[in-house]
PDB file of C-alpha atoms in Angstrom:
ATOM      1  CA  UNK A  13     -95.564   1.091-212.117  1.00 78.00           C
ATOM      2  CA  UNK A  14     -98.299   3.655-212.500  1.00 82.00           C
ATOM      3  CA  UNK A  15     -98.038   6.651-210.187  1.00 89.00           C
ATOM      4  CA  UNK A  16    -100.895   9.098-209.744  1.00 92.00           C
ATOM      5  CA  UNK A  17    -100.135  12.366-208.019  1.00 93.00           C
ATOM      6  CA  UNK A  18    -102.575  15.017-206.960  1.00 94.00           C
ATOM      7  CA  UNK A  19    -101.836  18.523-205.879  1.00 93.00           C
ATOM      8  CA  UNK A  20    -102.470  20.264-203.739  1.00 92.00           C
ATOM      9  CA  UNK A  21    -103.069  17.696-201.006  1.00 88.00           C
ATOM     10  CA  UNK A  22    -104.901  20.256-198.917  1.00 88.00           C
ATOM     11  CA  UNK A  23    -106.721  23.364-200.042  1.00 89.00           C
ATOM     12  CA  UNK A  24    -108.471  25.930-197.909  1.00 90.00           C
ATOM     13  CA  UNK A  25    -110.397  28.556-199.820  1.00 88.00           C
ATOM     14  CA  UNK A  26    -113.022  31.192-199.296  1.00 91.00           C
ATOM     15  CA  UNK A  27    -116.502  30.897-200.684  1.00 95.00           C
ATOM     16  CA  UNK A  28    -116.848  32.514-204.067  1.00 96.00           C
ATOM     17  CA  UNK A  29    -113.268  31.850-205.171  1.00 95.00           C
ATOM     18  CA  UNK A  30    -112.059  29.704-208.053  1.00 96.00           C
ATOM     19  CA  UNK A  31    -109.382  27.070-207.875  1.00 94.00           C
ATOM     20  CA  UNK A  32    -107.991  24.050-209.729  1.00 96.00           C
ATOM     21  CA  UNK A  33    -106.902  20.639-208.467  1.00 97.00           C
ATOM     22  CA  UNK A  34    -104.337  18.805-210.589  1.00 97.00           C
ATOM     23  CA  UNK A  35    -103.920  15.107-211.210  1.00 97.00           C
ATOM     24  CA  UNK A  36    -100.773  13.875-212.946  1.00 96.00           C
ATOM     25  CA  UNK A  37    -100.110  10.285-213.872  1.00 95.00           C
ATOM     26  CA  UNK A  38     -97.057   8.484-215.123  1.00 93.00           C
ATOM     27  CA  UNK A  39     -98.293   5.950-217.720  1.00 89.00           C
ATOM     28  CA  UNK A  40    -100.353   6.291-220.866  1.00 86.00           C
ATOM     29  CA  UNK A  41    -104.057   6.138-220.183  1.00 84.00           C
ATOM     30  CA  UNK A  42    -107.189   7.629-221.668  1.00 78.00           C
ATOM     31  CA  UNK A  43    -109.547   6.757-218.844  1.00 89.00           C
ATOM     32  CA  UNK A  44    -109.658   8.869-215.736  1.00 93.00           C
ATOM     33  CA  UNK A  45    -112.198   9.223-212.963  1.00 95.00           C
ATOM     34  CA  UNK A  46    -112.902  11.772-210.273  1.00 97.00           C
ATOM     35  CA  UNK A  47    -114.493  10.875-206.947  1.00 96.00           C
ATOM     36  CA  UNK A  48    -115.685  12.831-203.965  1.00 97.00           C
ATOM     37  CA  UNK A  49    -115.501  11.603-200.384  1.00 94.00           C
ATOM     38  CA  UNK A  50    -117.211  13.307-197.443  1.00 93.00           C
ATOM     39  CA  UNK A  51    -115.756  12.724-193.962  1.00 86.00           C
ATOM     40  CA  UNK A  52    -116.644   9.287-192.652  1.00 82.00           C
ATOM     41  CA  UNK A  53    -118.375   8.374-195.878  1.00 87.00           C
ATOM     42  CA  UNK A  54    -117.516   6.349-198.928  1.00 88.00           C
ATOM     43  CA  UNK A  55    -116.496   7.573-202.374  1.00 93.00           C
ATOM     44  CA  UNK A  56    -119.015   8.972-204.809  1.00 93.00           C
ATOM     45  CA  UNK A  57    -118.363   9.051-208.535  1.00 93.00           C
ATOM     46  CA  UNK A  58    -118.229  12.568-209.984  1.00 96.00           C
ATOM     47  CA  UNK A  59    -116.824  12.382-213.501  1.00 96.00           C
ATOM     48  CA  UNK A  60    -115.779   9.794-216.037  1.00 93.00           C
ATOM     49  CA  UNK A  61    -113.309  11.037-218.673  1.00 93.00           C
ATOM     50  CA  UNK A  62    -112.720   8.576-221.480  1.00 88.00           C
ATOM     51  CA  UNK A  63    -110.749  10.377-224.166  1.00 87.00           C
ATOM     52  CA  UNK A  64    -108.196  13.079-224.791  1.00 87.00           C
ATOM     53  CA  UNK A  65    -109.773  16.509-224.531  1.00 89.00           C
ATOM     54  CA  UNK A  66    -112.804  15.220-222.618  1.00 91.00           C
ATOM     55  CA  UNK A  67    -114.493  17.870-220.528  1.00 94.00           C
ATOM     56  CA  UNK A  68    -117.345  17.252-218.122  1.00 96.00           C
ATOM     57  CA  UNK A  69    -119.191  19.763-215.978  1.00 97.00           C
ATOM     58  CA  UNK A  70    -121.584  19.391-213.083  1.00 95.00           C
ATOM     59  CA  UNK A  71    -122.636  22.488-211.224  1.00 96.00           C
ATOM     60  CA  UNK A  72    -119.565  24.355-209.995  1.00 97.00           C
ATOM     61  CA  UNK A  73    -117.159  21.552-210.890  1.00 97.00           C
ATOM     62  CA  UNK A  74    -115.548  20.978-214.259  1.00 98.00           C
ATOM     63  CA  UNK A  75    -113.118  18.195-215.081  1.00 98.00           C
ATOM     64  CA  UNK A  76    -110.882  17.850-218.112  1.00 97.00           C
ATOM     65  CA  UNK A  77    -108.389  15.353-219.445  1.00 95.00           C
ATOM     66  CA  UNK A  78    -105.220  15.883-221.478  1.00 94.00           C
ATOM     67  CA  UNK A  79    -103.842  12.439-222.223  1.00 92.00           C
ATOM     68  CA  UNK A  80    -100.753  13.769-223.995  1.00 93.00           C
ATOM     69  CA  UNK A  81     -99.723  15.721-220.924  1.00 94.00           C
ATOM     70  CA  UNK A  82    -100.995  12.910-218.666  1.00 94.00           C
ATOM     71  CA  UNK A  83    -102.903  15.494-216.732  1.00 96.00           C
ATOM     72  CA  UNK A  84    -106.426  15.982-215.516  1.00 97.00           C
ATOM     73  CA  UNK A  85    -107.786  19.052-213.797  1.00 98.00           C
ATOM     74  CA  UNK A  86    -110.788  19.585-211.562  1.00 98.00           C
ATOM     75  CA  UNK A  87    -111.782  23.218-211.624  1.00 97.00           C
ATOM     76  CA  UNK A  88    -113.947  24.739-208.937  1.00 96.00           C
ATOM     77  CA  UNK A  89    -115.892  27.858-209.802  1.00 96.00           C
ATOM     78  CA  UNK A  90    -117.277  30.194-207.126  1.00 96.00           C
ATOM     79  CA  UNK A  91    -116.790  27.651-204.359  1.00 95.00           C
ATOM     80  CA  UNK A  92    -119.489  27.069-201.767  1.00 95.00           C
ATOM     81  CA  UNK A  93    -119.208  25.416-198.365  1.00 94.00           C
ATOM     82  CA  UNK A  94    -121.032  22.284-199.577  1.00 95.00           C
ATOM     83  CA  UNK A  95    -118.075  21.478-201.816  1.00 96.00           C
ATOM     84  CA  UNK A  96    -115.896  20.787-198.777  1.00 95.00           C
ATOM     85  CA  UNK A  97    -114.750  17.175-199.160  1.00 95.00           C
ATOM     86  CA  UNK A  98    -111.787  15.100-200.288  1.00 94.00           C
ATOM     87  CA  UNK A  99    -111.453  14.680-204.040  1.00 96.00           C
ATOM     88  CA  UNK A 100    -109.682  11.738-205.614  1.00 96.00           C
ATOM     89  CA  UNK A 101    -108.641  11.117-209.168  1.00 96.00           C
ATOM     90  CA  UNK A 102    -108.143   7.559-210.367  1.00 94.00           C
ATOM     91  CA  UNK A 103    -106.525   6.254-213.539  1.00 92.00           C
ATOM     92  CA  UNK A 104    -107.331   3.099-215.476  1.00 86.00           C
ATOM     93  CA  UNK A 105    -104.532   1.642-217.595  1.00 75.00           C
ATOM     94  CA  UNK A 106    -106.742  -1.113-218.900  1.00 72.00           C
ATOM     95  CA  UNK A 107    -105.465  -3.860-216.649  1.00 62.00           C
ATOM     96  CA  UNK A 108    -108.798  -5.477-215.883  1.00 60.00           C
ATOM     97  CA  UNK A 109    -110.633  -2.416-214.597  1.00 64.00           C
ATOM     98  CA  UNK A 110    -108.103  -1.834-211.867  1.00 78.00           C
ATOM     99  CA  UNK A 111    -107.851   1.801-210.905  1.00 87.00           C
ATOM    100  CA  UNK A 112    -104.873   3.499-209.322  1.00 88.00           C
ATOM    101  CA  UNK A 113    -105.899   6.343-207.064  1.00 91.00           C
ATOM    102  CA  UNK A 114    -104.189   9.617-206.347  1.00 92.00           C
ATOM    103  CA  UNK A 115    -103.561  10.598-202.746  1.00 90.00           C
ATOM    104  CA  UNK A 116    -106.611  12.838-202.567  1.00 92.00           C
ATOM    105  CA  UNK A 117    -107.081  16.596-202.164  1.00 93.00           C
ATOM    106  CA  UNK A 118    -108.780  17.719-198.993  1.00 91.00           C
ATOM    107  CA  UNK A 119    -110.806  20.827-199.855  1.00 93.00           C
ATOM    108  CA  UNK A 120    -112.117  23.142-197.145  1.00 92.00           C
ATOM    109  CA  UNK A 121    -114.370  25.982-198.247  1.00 93.00           C
ATOM    110  CA  UNK A 122    -114.749  28.574-195.551  1.00 89.00           C
ATOM    111  CA  UNK A 123    -118.083  30.380-195.346  1.00 82.00           C
TER     112      UNK A 123
ATOM    113  CA  UNK B  26    -129.168   3.296-208.956  1.00 68.00           C
ATOM    114  CA  UNK B  27    -126.302   0.971-208.184  1.00 66.00           C
ATOM    115  CA  UNK B  28    -126.263  -0.143-204.607  1.00 89.00           C
ATOM    116  CA  UNK B  29    -123.232  -1.645-202.939  1.00 94.00           C
ATOM    117  CA  UNK B  30    -123.906  -2.705-199.376  1.00 95.00           C
ATOM    118  CA  UNK B  31    -121.295  -3.556-196.799  1.00 95.00           C
ATOM    119  CA  UNK B  32    -122.612  -5.570-193.901  1.00 89.00           C
ATOM    120  CA  UNK B  33    -120.868  -3.796-191.043  1.00 89.00           C
ATOM    121  CA  UNK B  34    -120.098  -0.108-190.764  1.00 91.00           C
ATOM    122  CA  UNK B  35    -118.045  -0.436-187.576  1.00 95.00           C
ATOM    123  CA  UNK B  36    -116.303  -3.442-186.070  1.00 96.00           C
ATOM    124  CA  UNK B  37    -113.981  -3.897-183.122  1.00 97.00           C
ATOM    125  CA  UNK B  38    -112.021  -7.140-182.975  1.00 97.00           C
ATOM    126  CA  UNK B  39    -109.160  -8.551-180.963  1.00 97.00           C
ATOM    127  CA  UNK B  40    -105.787  -9.566-182.313  1.00 97.00           C
ATOM    128  CA  UNK B  41    -105.912 -13.085-183.679  1.00 97.00           C
ATOM    129  CA  UNK B  42    -109.649 -13.145-184.328  1.00 97.00           C
ATOM    130  CA  UNK B  43    -111.017 -14.144-187.689  1.00 97.00           C
ATOM    131  CA  UNK B  44    -112.885 -11.319-189.374  1.00 97.00           C
ATOM    132  CA  UNK B  45    -115.390 -11.454-192.230  1.00 97.00           C
ATOM    133  CA  UNK B  46    -116.358  -8.358-194.168  1.00 97.00           C
ATOM    134  CA  UNK B  47    -119.279  -8.872-196.495  1.00 97.00           C
ATOM    135  CA  UNK B  48    -120.176  -6.886-199.586  1.00 97.00           C
ATOM    136  CA  UNK B  49    -123.260  -7.246-201.789  1.00 97.00           C
ATOM    137  CA  UNK B  50    -124.049  -5.402-205.025  1.00 96.00           C
ATOM    138  CA  UNK B  51    -127.414  -5.383-206.768  1.00 94.00           C
ATOM    139  CA  UNK B  52    -126.435  -4.469-210.345  1.00 89.00           C
ATOM    140  CA  UNK B  53    -125.165  -7.799-211.622  1.00 91.00           C
ATOM    141  CA  UNK B  54    -121.650  -6.399-211.986  1.00 90.00           C
ATOM    142  CA  UNK B  55    -118.904  -8.762-213.076  1.00 89.00           C
ATOM    143  CA  UNK B  56    -116.088  -7.081-211.180  1.00 90.00           C
ATOM    144  CA  UNK B  57    -115.803  -6.500-207.468  1.00 93.00           C
ATOM    145  CA  UNK B  58    -112.977  -5.016-205.410  1.00 94.00           C
ATOM    146  CA  UNK B  59    -111.763  -4.616-201.867  1.00 96.00           C
ATOM    147  CA  UNK B  60    -109.688  -1.559-200.959  1.00 95.00           C
ATOM    148  CA  UNK B  61    -108.351  -0.286-197.710  1.00 96.00           C
ATOM    149  CA  UNK B  62    -107.992   3.385-197.006  1.00 93.00           C
ATOM    150  CA  UNK B  63    -105.488   4.784-194.536  1.00 91.00           C
ATOM    151  CA  UNK B  64    -104.553   8.399-193.806  1.00 84.00           C
ATOM    152  CA  UNK B  65    -101.639   9.482-195.949  1.00 79.00           C
ATOM    153  CA  UNK B  66    -101.686   6.271-197.997  1.00 82.00           C
ATOM    154  CA  UNK B  67    -104.836   6.784-200.031  1.00 84.00           C
ATOM    155  CA  UNK B  68    -106.738   3.797-201.373  1.00 89.00           C
ATOM    156  CA  UNK B  69    -104.868   0.561-201.872  1.00 91.00           C
ATOM    157  CA  UNK B  70    -106.276  -2.464-203.651  1.00 90.00           C
ATOM    158  CA  UNK B  71    -106.277  -5.680-201.632  1.00 95.00           C
ATOM    159  CA  UNK B  72    -108.036  -8.152-203.945  1.00 94.00           C
ATOM    160  CA  UNK B  73    -110.437  -8.084-206.824  1.00 91.00           C
ATOM    161  CA  UNK B  74    -112.673 -10.587-208.560  1.00 92.00           C
ATOM    162  CA  UNK B  75    -113.760 -10.580-212.194  1.00 88.00           C
ATOM    163  CA  UNK B  76    -116.132 -13.532-211.997  1.00 88.00           C
ATOM    164  CA  UNK B  77    -117.650 -16.005-209.589  1.00 92.00           C
ATOM    165  CA  UNK B  78    -114.933 -18.022-207.871  1.00 90.00           C
ATOM    166  CA  UNK B  79    -112.239 -15.969-209.613  1.00 90.00           C
ATOM    167  CA  UNK B  80    -109.915 -13.706-207.682  1.00 91.00           C
ATOM    168  CA  UNK B  81    -106.760 -11.739-208.261  1.00 89.00           C
ATOM    169  CA  UNK B  82    -104.327 -10.204-205.825  1.00 91.00           C
ATOM    170  CA  UNK B  83    -104.095  -6.469-205.686  1.00 88.00           C
ATOM    171  CA  UNK B  84    -101.263  -4.386-204.303  1.00 86.00           C
ATOM    172  CA  UNK B  85    -101.463  -5.488-200.653  1.00 94.00           C
ATOM    173  CA  UNK B  86    -102.984  -8.991-200.391  1.00 96.00           C
ATOM    174  CA  UNK B  87    -100.848 -10.225-197.494  1.00 96.00           C
ATOM    175  CA  UNK B  88    -102.913 -11.149-194.460  1.00 96.00           C
ATOM    176  CA  UNK B  89    -106.173 -11.231-196.425  1.00 98.00           C
ATOM    177  CA  UNK B  90    -108.187 -13.692-198.430  1.00 97.00           C
ATOM    178  CA  UNK B  91    -111.425 -13.349-200.359  1.00 97.00           C
ATOM    179  CA  UNK B  92    -114.389 -15.412-201.415  1.00 97.00           C
ATOM    180  CA  UNK B  93    -116.769 -14.972-204.339  1.00 97.00           C
ATOM    181  CA  UNK B  94    -119.263 -17.827-204.329  1.00 96.00           C
ATOM    182  CA  UNK B  95    -122.085 -15.795-205.869  1.00 96.00           C
ATOM    183  CA  UNK B  96    -121.884 -13.000-208.397  1.00 95.00           C
ATOM    184  CA  UNK B  97    -123.444 -10.412-206.117  1.00 96.00           C
ATOM    185  CA  UNK B  98    -121.366 -11.158-203.023  1.00 97.00           C
ATOM    186  CA  UNK B  99    -117.668 -10.601-202.370  1.00 97.00           C
ATOM    187  CA  UNK B 100    -116.241 -11.307-198.928  1.00 97.00           C
ATOM    188  CA  UNK B 101    -112.970 -10.177-197.424  1.00 98.00           C
ATOM    189  CA  UNK B 102    -111.490 -12.429-194.762  1.00 98.00           C
ATOM    190  CA  UNK B 103    -108.826 -11.651-192.216  1.00 97.00           C
ATOM    191  CA  UNK B 104    -107.736 -15.068-190.988  1.00 94.00           C
ATOM    192  CA  UNK B 105    -105.971 -13.719-187.923  1.00 97.00           C
ATOM    193  CA  UNK B 106    -106.505 -10.020-187.429  1.00 97.00           C
ATOM    194  CA  UNK B 107    -103.567  -7.859-186.445  1.00 97.00           C
ATOM    195  CA  UNK B 108    -103.420  -4.278-185.210  1.00 97.00           C
ATOM    196  CA  UNK B 109    -101.893  -3.076-188.484  1.00 96.00           C
ATOM    197  CA  UNK B 110    -105.102  -4.124-190.192  1.00 98.00           C
ATOM    198  CA  UNK B 111    -107.017  -1.419-188.383  1.00 97.00           C
ATOM    199  CA  UNK B 112    -108.374   0.578-191.294  1.00 97.00           C
ATOM    200  CA  UNK B 113    -111.347   1.637-193.366  1.00 95.00           C
ATOM    201  CA  UNK B 114    -112.284  -1.086-195.845  1.00 97.00           C
ATOM    202  CA  UNK B 115    -114.130  -0.159-199.007  1.00 96.00           C
ATOM    203  CA  UNK B 116    -115.874  -2.537-201.364  1.00 97.00           C
ATOM    204  CA  UNK B 117    -116.600  -1.518-204.951  1.00 94.00           C
ATOM    205  CA  UNK B 118    -118.083  -2.977-208.106  1.00 93.00           C
ATOM    206  CA  UNK B 119    -118.060  -2.122-211.806  1.00 88.00           C
ATOM    207  CA  UNK B 120    -119.374  -3.469-215.103  1.00 80.00           C
ATOM    208  CA  UNK B 121    -116.302  -3.149-217.321  1.00 70.00           C
ATOM    209  CA  UNK B 122    -116.639   0.607-217.676  1.00 67.00           C
ATOM    210  CA  UNK B 123    -113.949   1.232-215.105  1.00 70.00           C
ATOM    211  CA  UNK B 124    -116.201   3.539-213.098  1.00 83.00           C
ATOM    212  CA  UNK B 125    -116.338   2.115-209.610  1.00 89.00           C
ATOM    213  CA  UNK B 126    -119.355   2.184-207.341  1.00 91.00           C
ATOM    214  CA  UNK B 127    -118.408   2.088-203.697  1.00 94.00           C
ATOM    215  CA  UNK B 128    -120.094   0.788-200.594  1.00 95.00           C
ATOM    216  CA  UNK B 129    -120.327   2.891-197.437  1.00 92.00           C
ATOM    217  CA  UNK B 130    -117.193   1.413-195.946  1.00 94.00           C
ATOM    218  CA  UNK B 131    -116.413  -0.740-192.926  1.00 96.00           C
ATOM    219  CA  UNK B 132    -114.246   0.772-190.229  1.00 95.00           C
ATOM    220  CA  UNK B 133    -112.339  -2.008-188.501  1.00 97.00           C
ATOM    221  CA  UNK B 134    -110.435  -1.544-185.265  1.00 97.00           C
ATOM    222  CA  UNK B 135    -108.190  -4.386-184.098  1.00 97.00           C
ATOM    223  CA  UNK B 136    -107.177  -4.180-180.451  1.00 97.00           C
TER     224      UNK B 136
END
């Protein structure tokens, strides 16, 4: 059974600081996705990582994938308040487009 | 842009009522999904469909059924709602890339 674990589950940080969210998974996969969810809203796709060593960047967020370590990271650079949200990673093991989601990381950026 | 529309954002039902949650996508996607999201439990897959009239059970199908009569529409049915089905329900679709596009969510309260 595929397990996807994120840490930390909750992160409170000051504006301007850097931090990394980790996503570990238990079964071989080379397809990983990051989503953002604002309170009371649905999930929005952030990054699609489809191969070992894939790196994607959008604004202050950068995601990477190491399939050998079964690890993805979401790095936040110089955080701003607008980045406050819950971030989910999700892993695809090729079983008919079914994704297994991590538990989510609730990020609070204090102004 | 992909649009996934869920018919009801908020519903309040009584125990034993039949509940229909409707989801429509406008991108001709083959695959559609129903998830529920609960605090501390993340997203859990209820059912998915990979073609019209085709459906597969997800991780927690008990107490639910689904209907996919047209490609763009995927309905989740609670035959007899119970209080433990109070949750946020999220519909999603994808075209074999694995990247899911989510609707806004339907928050169901069962009294």
